[in-house]
Amino acid sequence: MPAPELRICVAETDLEAALRLDVRHGLTSHPKRLPMRLHYDGRGSAMFGELTRQPEYYQTRSERAILRDHAAAIAGALGDGPVSVVELGAGRAEKIRPVLDALAGAGRLDAFWPFDVAAGQLREVLLELADAYPGARLGGVVGDFTRDLDQLPDRGGARLVAFLGGTFGNFTGPERSRFLRDLREAVRPGDRFLLGADLVKDPEVILAAYNDAAGVTAEFNRNVLYVLNHRLDADFRPDDFEHVVLWDGDTATIDMRLRAMRAMAVDVAALALDVGFRAGEEIRTGVSVKFHRGELENQLQASGFEPEACWTDERGYMGVFLARAV
Ligand SMILES: C[S@@+](CC[C@H](N)C(=O)[O-])C[C@H]1O[C@@H](n2cnc3c(N)ncnc32)[C@H](O)[C@@H]1O
């Protein structure tokens, strides 16, 4: 097999320009906000790995268990021929491995492409994968799944697009609709979509996952300010901001914020921007929506994906949905 290659859909310079625009817009908006993808620089990606290992963070363990227990069923639902797999927001591409193993074990893994905006991590992951799947075509796509879905690799045969880790829940309602519409336009009828989603459950369980006792999620949240200091020469003092997590039961949404503990002025030198904070003022740093199974299946259906199966863990905390593009 040829060595893994990286397809760069979004150049470093474009990412940098988008970052500057998003940050300028976000920090001059009312309320202030910062985009979720900013969390995942090298340090942020490593912290995300650590937070998934916290006892309160059920998401990763639950989704991993579902994919481990049902990998054979997922592979079986994709027919009996070769399959190519694309994973959006793959991160370290660990959870998808049981599905890749089931396909590779049956000699059916034609290709695997992790697709992520974090290029450095993608390079490392491809090296690990090349050892594990010597018979498959491997490549990485450095892209933004909110705008580069037209760049999904295609080998012409059966294709599975996976989107795991509850990342779908980080979109707002309009963003979810747009993502599903763009994805449906990017795939062919018969392609499958494998979606991992956090399900509605006891709010205490959900809130604890974002307020772990070791404070890892709080540090992950504050890391976004280190990213701004590092990349845009800002002078945030992250310890002056408190990690805040709110639960809105009406919309089943976790809302993560950073609250200024005193009034201050921050200089974002690379943007020539002075940002004033009142004591108690908040920056919105991300949402995480939880889903009712039926509602999500209806949304998939309305977007041109016919739901075929939904697997959950034994507590019903997470759901992994399989749907076919029609
Ligand atoms: C919550 S992590 C999930 C990682 C992995 N899928 C898992 O389940 O453990 C989100 C991943 O999506 C990537 N990501 C975030 N926003 C993105 C975007 N707009 N386009 C592409 N990748 C993005 C991040 O770099 C990170 O690797």
Coordinates of C-alpha atoms and ligand atoms in Angstrom, one line a residue:
M1 CA 0.0 0.0 0.0
P2 CA 1.2 3.5 -0.7
A3 CA 2.3 5.6 2.4
P4 CA -0.5 7.6 4.1
E5 CA -0.8 11.1 2.6
L6 CA -2.3 14.2 4.0
R7 CA -4.8 16.1 1.8
I8 CA -4.8 19.7 2.9
C9 CA -8.2 21.3 2.3
V10 CA -7.6 24.2 4.5
A11 CA -4.1 25.9 4.5
E12 CA -2.5 27.1 7.7
T13 CA -2.8 30.7 6.4
D14 CA -6.6 30.2 5.9
L15 CA -7.0 28.8 9.4
E16 CA -5.1 31.7 10.8
A17 CA -7.2 34.2 8.9
A18 CA -10.4 32.4 10.0
L19 CA -9.2 32.4 13.6
R20 CA -8.5 36.1 13.6
L21 CA -11.9 36.9 12.1
D22 CA -13.8 34.6 14.6
V23 CA -11.9 36.0 17.6
R24 CA -12.4 39.6 16.6
H25 CA -16.1 39.0 15.9
G26 CA -16.5 36.9 19.1
L27 CA -14.8 39.2 21.5
T28 CA -16.6 42.3 20.2
S29 CA -20.0 40.6 20.3
H30 CA -22.6 40.9 23.1
P31 CA -22.4 38.4 24.8
K32 CA -18.8 37.6 24.0
R33 CA -18.1 34.2 22.5
L34 CA -15.3 32.0 21.2
P35 CA -15.6 29.2 18.7
M36 CA -15.4 25.6 20.0
R37 CA -12.7 24.5 17.6
L38 CA -10.2 26.9 19.2
H39 CA -10.0 24.5 22.2
Y40 CA -8.1 21.9 20.2
D41 CA -4.6 23.2 19.8
G42 CA -1.8 20.7 20.8
R43 CA -2.3 21.3 24.5
G44 CA -6.1 21.3 24.2
S45 CA -6.2 18.0 22.3
A46 CA -4.0 16.4 25.0
M47 CA -6.3 17.9 27.8
F48 CA -9.3 16.6 26.0
G49 CA -7.7 13.1 26.1
E50 CA -7.3 13.6 29.9
L51 CA -10.8 14.8 30.5
T52 CA -12.3 11.8 28.7
R53 CA -10.5 9.6 31.4
Q54 CA -12.2 11.4 34.3
P55 CA -14.6 9.2 36.3
E56 CA -17.5 11.7 35.7
Y57 CA -17.0 11.8 32.0
Y58 CA -19.3 9.0 30.9
Q59 CA -19.4 10.0 27.2
T60 CA -16.2 8.3 26.0
R61 CA -16.6 5.1 28.1
S62 CA -20.2 4.7 27.0
E63 CA -19.6 5.3 23.3
R64 CA -16.5 3.2 23.3
A65 CA -18.5 0.3 24.8
I66 CA -21.2 0.6 22.2
L67 CA -18.7 0.6 19.3
R68 CA -16.8 -2.3 20.9
D69 CA -20.0 -4.4 21.5
H70 CA -21.7 -3.7 18.2
A71 CA -18.7 -3.3 15.7
A72 CA -19.6 -6.6 14.0
A73 CA -23.2 -5.5 13.6
I74 CA -22.1 -2.2 12.2
A75 CA -19.8 -3.8 9.7
G76 CA -22.5 -6.3 8.8
A77 CA -25.0 -3.5 8.2
L78 CA -22.6 -2.1 5.5
G79 CA -23.1 -5.2 3.2
D80 CA -20.4 -7.7 2.5
G81 CA -18.1 -5.9 0.1
P82 CA -15.2 -3.5 0.6
V83 CA -15.9 -0.3 2.6
S84 CA -14.0 3.0 2.8
V85 CA -14.4 4.9 6.1
V86 CA -14.1 8.6 6.7
E87 CA -14.1 9.9 10.3
L88 CA -15.0 13.6 10.8
G89 CA -13.4 15.3 13.8
A90 CA -11.4 12.0 14.3
G91 CA -9.1 13.3 16.9
R92 CA -6.9 10.2 17.8
A93 CA -9.3 8.0 15.8
E94 CA -9.5 5.5 18.8
K95 CA -13.2 4.9 19.1
I96 CA -13.7 3.9 15.5
R97 CA -11.0 1.2 15.8
P98 CA -13.3 -1.7 16.6
V99 CA -15.3 -1.0 13.4
L100 CA -12.1 -0.8 11.4
D101 CA -10.9 -4.0 13.0
A102 CA -14.2 -5.8 12.2
L103 CA -13.9 -4.7 8.6
A104 CA -10.2 -5.4 8.3
G105 CA -10.7 -8.8 10.0
A106 CA -13.1 -9.7 7.2
G107 CA -10.7 -8.4 4.5
R108 CA -13.2 -5.5 3.8
L109 CA -11.4 -2.4 4.9
D110 CA -10.6 -0.7 1.6
A111 CA -9.6 2.7 3.0
F112 CA -9.7 4.9 6.1
W113 CA -9.4 8.7 6.2
P114 CA -9.5 10.6 9.5
F115 CA -10.6 14.2 8.8
D116 CA -9.7 16.8 11.3
V117 CA -8.7 20.5 11.6
A118 CA -5.8 19.6 13.9
A119 CA -3.0 18.7 11.3
G120 CA -0.3 17.8 13.8
Q121 CA -2.3 15.2 15.6
L122 CA -3.5 13.8 12.3
R123 CA 0.1 13.1 11.2
E124 CA 0.8 11.1 14.4
V125 CA -2.4 9.1 14.1
L126 CA -1.7 8.1 10.5
L127 CA 1.6 6.6 11.5
E128 CA -0.1 4.5 14.2
L129 CA -2.8 3.4 11.7
A130 CA -0.3 2.4 9.1
D131 CA 1.1 -0.3 11.5
A132 CA -2.4 -1.5 12.4
Y133 CA -4.0 -1.7 8.9
P134 CA -1.2 -2.5 6.5
G135 CA -3.7 -3.7 3.9
A136 CA -5.8 -0.6 3.7
R137 CA -5.4 2.7 1.9
L138 CA -4.8 5.4 4.5
G139 CA -4.9 9.2 4.2
G140 CA -5.7 12.2 6.4
V141 CA -7.8 15.2 5.4
V142 CA -6.9 18.4 7.1
G143 CA -10.2 20.3 6.8
D144 CA -13.0 22.0 8.6
F145 CA -16.2 19.9 8.6
T146 CA -18.3 23.1 8.6
R147 CA -17.1 24.1 5.2
D148 CA -14.9 21.4 3.5
L149 CA -17.4 18.5 3.3
D150 CA -17.2 18.7 -0.5
Q151 CA -13.7 17.3 -0.1
L152 CA -14.7 14.0 1.4
P153 CA -12.5 11.3 -0.2
D154 CA -14.4 8.8 -2.3
R155 CA -13.2 5.4 -3.8
G156 CA -16.5 4.8 -5.6
G157 CA -17.6 1.8 -3.5
A158 CA -19.5 1.6 -0.2
R159 CA -18.6 4.4 2.2
L160 CA -19.2 5.0 5.9
V161 CA -18.9 8.6 7.3
A162 CA -18.5 8.5 11.1
F163 CA -19.0 11.5 13.4
L164 CA -18.3 10.5 17.0
G165 CA -17.6 12.0 20.4
G166 CA -20.8 14.0 20.7
T167 CA -19.2 16.6 18.4
F168 CA -22.5 17.0 16.5
G169 CA -23.9 18.3 19.8
N170 CA -21.5 21.2 19.7
F171 CA -23.4 22.7 16.9
T172 CA -26.3 25.1 17.5
G173 CA -29.7 24.1 15.9
P174 CA -29.2 26.0 12.6
E175 CA -25.6 24.7 12.4
R176 CA -26.8 21.1 12.8
S177 CA -29.3 21.6 10.0
R178 CA -26.7 23.1 7.7
F179 CA -24.2 20.4 8.5
L180 CA -26.7 17.6 7.7
R181 CA -27.7 19.3 4.5
D182 CA -24.0 19.8 3.4
L183 CA -23.2 16.2 4.4
R184 CA -26.2 14.8 2.4
E185 CA -25.0 16.8 -0.6
A186 CA -21.5 15.5 -0.2
V187 CA -22.3 11.8 -0.1
R188 CA -23.9 9.4 -2.6
P189 CA -27.2 7.5 -2.1
G190 CA -26.4 4.3 -0.2
D191 CA -23.5 5.8 1.7
R192 CA -23.9 5.3 5.5
F193 CA -23.6 7.9 8.3
L194 CA -22.6 6.7 11.8
L195 CA -23.4 9.3 14.4
G196 CA -22.5 9.2 18.1
A197 CA -24.8 11.4 20.2
D198 CA -25.2 12.2 23.9
L199 CA -28.7 11.3 25.0
V200 CA -30.9 13.3 27.4
K201 CA -30.7 11.9 30.9
D202 CA -30.6 13.0 34.6
P203 CA -29.1 16.5 34.5
E204 CA -27.0 15.7 37.6
V205 CA -25.1 13.1 35.6
I206 CA -24.7 15.5 32.7
L207 CA -23.5 18.5 34.8
A208 CA -21.0 16.3 36.8
A209 CA -19.4 15.4 33.5
Y210 CA -18.5 19.0 32.8
N211 CA -17.5 19.8 36.4
D212 CA -15.2 16.9 37.2
A213 CA -13.7 16.9 40.7
A214 CA -10.1 17.0 39.4
G215 CA -10.9 20.3 37.5
V216 CA -9.7 18.9 34.1
T217 CA -12.7 20.3 32.2
A218 CA -12.3 23.7 33.8
E219 CA -8.6 23.7 32.7
F220 CA -9.7 22.5 29.2
N221 CA -12.1 25.4 29.1
R222 CA -9.6 28.0 30.3
N223 CA -7.1 26.6 27.7
V224 CA -8.9 28.6 25.1
L225 CA -7.4 31.8 26.7
Y226 CA -3.9 30.3 26.5
V227 CA -4.5 29.6 22.8
L228 CA -5.3 33.3 22.3
N229 CA -2.2 34.3 24.3
H230 CA 0.0 32.0 22.3
R231 CA -1.5 32.5 18.8
L232 CA -2.6 36.1 18.9
D233 CA -0.2 37.6 21.4
A234 CA -3.0 38.3 23.9
D235 CA -2.4 38.9 27.6
F236 CA -5.3 37.0 29.2
R237 CA -4.7 35.8 32.8
P238 CA -6.6 32.5 32.6
D239 CA -6.7 32.2 36.4
D240 CA -8.8 35.4 36.5
F241 CA -11.6 33.5 34.8
E242 CA -14.0 31.0 36.4
H243 CA -15.2 27.9 34.6
V244 CA -19.1 28.0 34.5
V245 CA -21.4 25.3 33.3
L246 CA -25.1 25.8 32.9
W247 CA -27.8 23.3 32.0
D248 CA -30.9 24.5 30.0
G249 CA -33.5 21.7 30.5
D250 CA -35.9 23.2 27.8
T251 CA -33.3 22.9 25.0
A252 CA -31.3 20.0 26.7
T253 CA -28.2 22.1 26.3
I254 CA -25.0 22.4 28.3
D255 CA -23.6 25.9 28.0
M256 CA -19.9 26.4 28.9
R257 CA -18.6 29.8 29.8
L258 CA -15.7 31.6 31.3
R259 CA -16.6 34.3 33.9
A260 CA -14.3 37.3 34.6
M261 CA -13.7 37.4 38.3
R262 CA -12.8 41.1 38.3
A263 CA -13.0 44.0 35.9
M264 CA -10.1 44.0 33.5
A265 CA -8.7 45.1 30.1
V266 CA -7.1 42.6 27.8
D267 CA -4.9 43.4 24.9
V268 CA -5.1 41.1 21.9
A269 CA -1.9 42.5 20.3
A270 CA -2.1 40.6 16.9
L271 CA -5.6 42.1 16.3
A272 CA -4.7 45.5 17.8
L273 CA -7.8 44.9 19.9
D274 CA -8.5 46.0 23.5
V275 CA -11.2 44.1 25.2
G276 CA -12.8 45.3 28.4
F277 CA -14.5 43.0 30.9
R278 CA -16.9 43.9 33.7
A279 CA -16.6 41.8 36.9
G280 CA -18.8 38.8 36.3
E281 CA -19.0 39.2 32.5
E282 CA -18.9 35.9 30.7
I283 CA -17.4 34.5 27.4
R284 CA -19.5 31.7 25.9
T285 CA -17.0 29.0 24.9
G286 CA -19.2 26.2 23.7
V287 CA -22.5 24.3 23.8
S288 CA -23.2 20.6 24.0
V289 CA -26.7 19.6 23.1
K290 CA -28.2 16.3 24.4
F291 CA -30.7 14.4 22.2
H292 CA -33.9 12.4 22.4
R293 CA -33.6 9.4 20.2
G294 CA -36.8 10.0 18.2
E295 CA -36.1 13.6 17.6
L296 CA -32.6 12.9 16.3
E297 CA -33.9 10.2 14.0
N298 CA -36.6 12.6 12.7
Q299 CA -33.9 15.2 11.9
L300 CA -31.8 12.6 10.1
Q301 CA -34.8 11.5 8.1
A302 CA -35.7 15.1 7.2
S303 CA -32.2 15.6 6.0
G304 CA -32.1 12.7 3.6
F305 CA -30.7 10.0 5.9
E306 CA -32.9 7.0 6.6
P307 CA -32.3 5.8 10.1
E308 CA -31.4 2.0 10.1
A309 CA -30.2 1.3 13.7
C310 CA -29.5 2.8 17.0
W311 CA -27.3 1.2 19.6
T312 CA -27.0 2.4 23.2
D313 CA -24.9 1.4 26.2
E314 CA -26.6 -0.4 29.1
R315 CA -27.5 2.8 30.9
G316 CA -28.8 4.4 27.7
Y317 CA -26.4 7.4 28.2
M318 CA -25.0 7.5 24.6
G319 CA -26.5 6.5 21.3
V320 CA -24.7 5.5 18.1
F321 CA -27.0 5.9 15.1
L322 CA -26.6 4.3 11.6
A323 CA -28.4 6.0 8.8
R324 CA -28.4 5.5 5.0
A325 CA -28.3 8.3 2.5
V326 CA -31.4 8.1 0.3
Ligands
LIG1 C1 -14.6 16.3 21.0 S1 -13.2 15.8 20.0 C2 -13.7 14.2 19.5 C3 -12.6 13.4 19.1 C4 -12.9 11.9 18.7 N1 -13.9 11.9 17.6 C5 -13.6 11.2 19.9 O1 -14.7 10.8 19.8 O2 -12.9 11.0 20.9 C6 -13.5 16.9 18.6 C7 -12.5 16.7 17.4 O3 -13.0 17.4 16.3 C8 -12.0 18.3 15.8 N2 -12.7 19.5 15.3 C9 -13.3 20.5 16.0 N3 -13.9 21.4 15.2 C10 -13.6 20.9 13.9 C11 -13.9 21.4 12.6 N4 -14.6 22.6 12.5 N5 -13.5 20.7 11.5 C12 -12.7 19.6 11.7 N6 -12.4 19.1 12.9 C13 -12.8 19.7 14.0 C14 -11.1 18.6 16.9 O4 -9.8 18.9 16.5 C15 -11.1 17.3 17.7 O5 -10.1 16.4 17.3

